[in-house]
Amino acid sequence: MALSVQDRIEIGDLIALHGHLMDAGELDRMDELFTAGITYDLNDFGLGELRGIPALQDAAVTLGDGNPVGHHITNIVIAEAGGAVRVRSKGIGIYANGSSGSVEYDDTVVREAAGWRISYRKVILHQVPLGGRATRSV
């Protein structure tokens, strides 16, 4: 499968839309982002894997005020591998108290009748510089 320029634009828009819908609390529109059977891997946060859109909606509501007020998605890289489309992006979450956090999203996206959707997402927590690799003085 060769991705067209239009495919790449649509996939980029899909990834960016996540932040807008989450920040607006439009949880009823998650079907615009994810497949019905989405696997959302939160193992880095000790929360295991969530499966299906209702599980994502419930988790967001349960987290309540612990949700970021701003989800900022950047550094989107789209690659084809073995018939699948993988998308990696960076996420910066800004919280109501002004603190922030950094994650990486590792997604698999698929084309459905309604357009591109995320079928798998692993949220990778970043808490140390250089991916935790040892540093040396220059």
GROMACS .gro file of C-alpha atoms in nm:
model
  138
    1MET     CA    1   0.000   0.000   0.000
    2ALA     CA    2   0.145   0.335  -0.098
    3LEU     CA    3   0.012   0.632   0.094
    4SER     CA    4  -0.094   0.928  -0.116
    5VAL     CA    5  -0.033   1.287  -0.020
    6GLN     CA    6  -0.405   1.308   0.064
    7ASP     CA    7  -0.375   1.003   0.293
    8ARG     CA    8  -0.088   1.169   0.478
    9ILE     CA    9  -0.285   1.492   0.520
   10GLU     CA   10  -0.587   1.302   0.652
   11ILE     CA   11  -0.374   1.098   0.894
   12GLY     CA   12  -0.202   1.414   1.022
   13ASP     CA   13  -0.542   1.577   1.074
   14LEU     CA   14  -0.663   1.266   1.261
   15ILE     CA   15  -0.371   1.280   1.503
   16ALA     CA   16  -0.417   1.655   1.559
   17LEU     CA   17  -0.793   1.620   1.613
   18HIS     CA   18  -0.729   1.410   1.926
   19GLY     CA   19  -0.609   1.713   2.121
   20HIS     CA   20  -0.899   1.931   2.013
   21LEU     CA   21  -1.167   1.678   2.102
   22MET     CA   22  -1.012   1.585   2.437
   23ASP     CA   23  -0.958   1.947   2.542
   24ALA     CA   24  -1.318   2.032   2.453
   25GLY     CA   25  -1.449   1.726   2.640
   26GLU     CA   26  -1.617   1.599   2.323
   27LEU     CA   27  -1.594   1.236   2.431
   28ASP     CA   28  -1.902   1.151   2.225
   29ARG     CA   29  -1.692   1.215   1.912
   30MET     CA   30  -1.420   0.959   1.989
   31ASP     CA   31  -1.548   0.747   1.700
   32GLU     CA   32  -1.394   1.014   1.475
   33LEU     CA   33  -1.053   0.918   1.616
   34PHE     CA   34  -1.060   0.550   1.704
   35THR     CA   35  -1.190   0.220   1.569
   36ALA     CA   36  -1.468   0.062   1.774
   37GLY     CA   37  -1.222  -0.200   1.897
   38ILE     CA   38  -0.934   0.037   1.980
   39THR     CA   39  -0.661  -0.097   2.207
   40TYR     CA   40  -0.524   0.192   2.414
   41ASP     CA   41  -0.206   0.084   2.593
   42LEU     CA   42  -0.145   0.272   2.919
   43ASN     CA   43   0.100   0.024   3.070
   44ASP     CA   44   0.359   0.300   3.125
   45PHE     CA   45   0.109   0.458   3.364
   46GLY     CA   46   0.030   0.129   3.539
   47LEU     CA   47  -0.321   0.122   3.391
   48GLY     CA   48  -0.291  -0.172   3.151
   49GLU     CA   49  -0.477  -0.170   2.821
   50LEU     CA   50  -0.817  -0.017   2.761
   51ARG     CA   51  -1.027  -0.179   2.488
   52GLY     CA   52  -1.307  -0.010   2.299
   53ILE     CA   53  -1.430   0.347   2.285
   54PRO     CA   54  -1.661   0.316   2.590
   55ALA     CA   55  -1.360   0.216   2.804
   56LEU     CA   56  -1.171   0.528   2.687
   57GLN     CA   57  -1.469   0.751   2.759
   58ASP     CA   58  -1.513   0.600   3.107
   59ALA     CA   59  -1.142   0.642   3.185
   60ALA     CA   60  -1.148   1.010   3.082
   61VAL     CA   61  -1.455   1.079   3.294
   62THR     CA   62  -1.307   0.891   3.591
   63LEU     CA   63  -0.982   1.089   3.568
   64GLY     CA   64  -1.189   1.408   3.579
   65ASP     CA   65  -0.983   1.710   3.687
   66GLY     CA   66  -0.668   1.501   3.648
   67ASN     CA   67  -0.698   1.533   3.271
   68PRO     CA   68  -0.473   1.786   3.099
   69VAL     CA   69  -0.645   2.111   2.999
   70GLY     CA   70  -0.427   2.119   2.687
   71HIS     CA   71  -0.317   1.825   2.471
   72HIS     CA   72  -0.056   1.945   2.222
   73ILE     CA   73   0.046   1.701   1.950
   74THR     CA   74   0.366   1.756   1.752
   75ASN     CA   75   0.646   1.580   1.560
   76ILE     CA   76   0.412   1.357   1.358
   77VAL     CA   77   0.594   1.086   1.160
   78ILE     CA   78   0.392   0.859   0.930
   79ALA     CA   79   0.545   0.534   0.803
   80GLU     CA   80   0.426   0.228   0.616
   81ALA     CA   81   0.548  -0.106   0.744
   82GLY     CA   82   0.435  -0.450   0.633
   83GLY     CA   83   0.097  -0.333   0.508
   84ALA     CA   84   0.027  -0.134   0.824
   85VAL     CA   85   0.048   0.240   0.878
   86ARG     CA   86   0.236   0.344   1.189
   87VAL     CA   87   0.225   0.697   1.324
   88ARG     CA   88   0.456   0.830   1.593
   89SER     CA   89   0.398   1.166   1.753
   90LYS     CA   90   0.487   1.363   2.064
   91GLY     CA   91   0.231   1.480   2.314
   92ILE     CA   92   0.268   1.761   2.563
   93GLY     CA   93   0.002   1.780   2.832
   94ILE     CA   94  -0.057   2.103   3.020
   95TYR     CA   95  -0.245   2.070   3.349
   96ALA     CA   96  -0.470   2.320   3.526
   97ASN     CA   97  -0.199   2.388   3.788
   98GLY     CA   98   0.051   2.485   3.515
   99SER     CA   99   0.258   2.167   3.531
  100SER     CA  100   0.325   1.967   3.215
  101GLY     CA  101   0.414   1.619   3.099
  102SER     CA  102   0.558   1.463   2.786
  103VAL     CA  103   0.456   1.143   2.611
  104GLU     CA  104   0.506   0.970   2.281
  105TYR     CA  105   0.214   0.819   2.095
  106ASP     CA  106   0.287   0.504   1.894
  107ASP     CA  107  -0.020   0.444   1.678
  108THR     CA  108  -0.141   0.203   1.416
  109VAL     CA  109  -0.399   0.360   1.187
  110VAL     CA  110  -0.639   0.193   0.945
  111ARG     CA  111  -0.870   0.320   0.675
  112GLU     CA  112  -1.236   0.251   0.749
  113ALA     CA  113  -1.546   0.351   0.552
  114ALA     CA  114  -1.562   0.678   0.751
  115GLY     CA  115  -1.190   0.753   0.700
  116TRP     CA  116  -0.864   0.695   0.886
  117ARG     CA  117  -0.893   0.577   1.248
  118ILE     CA  118  -0.648   0.476   1.520
  119SER     CA  119  -0.680   0.102   1.592
  120TYR     CA  120  -0.393   0.078   1.841
  121ARG     CA  121  -0.224   0.342   2.055
  122LYS     CA  122   0.060   0.297   2.301
  123VAL     CA  123   0.122   0.598   2.523
  124ILE     CA  124   0.490   0.606   2.619
  125LEU     CA  125   0.575   0.816   2.923
  126HIS     CA  126   0.885   1.036   2.904
  127GLN     CA  127   1.033   1.143   3.237
  128VAL     CA  128   1.410   1.142   3.181
  129PRO     CA  129   1.624   1.317   2.917
  130LEU     CA  130   1.764   1.133   2.616
  131GLY     CA  131   1.528   0.841   2.658
  132GLY     CA  132   1.706   0.738   2.977
  133ARG     CA  133   2.033   0.667   2.801
  134ALA     CA  134   2.346   0.753   2.997
  135THR     CA  135   2.489   1.094   2.922
  136ARG     CA  136   2.847   1.208   2.915
  137SER     CA  137   3.015   1.545   2.930
  138VAL     CA  138   3.106   1.698   2.596
   0.00000   0.00000   0.00000
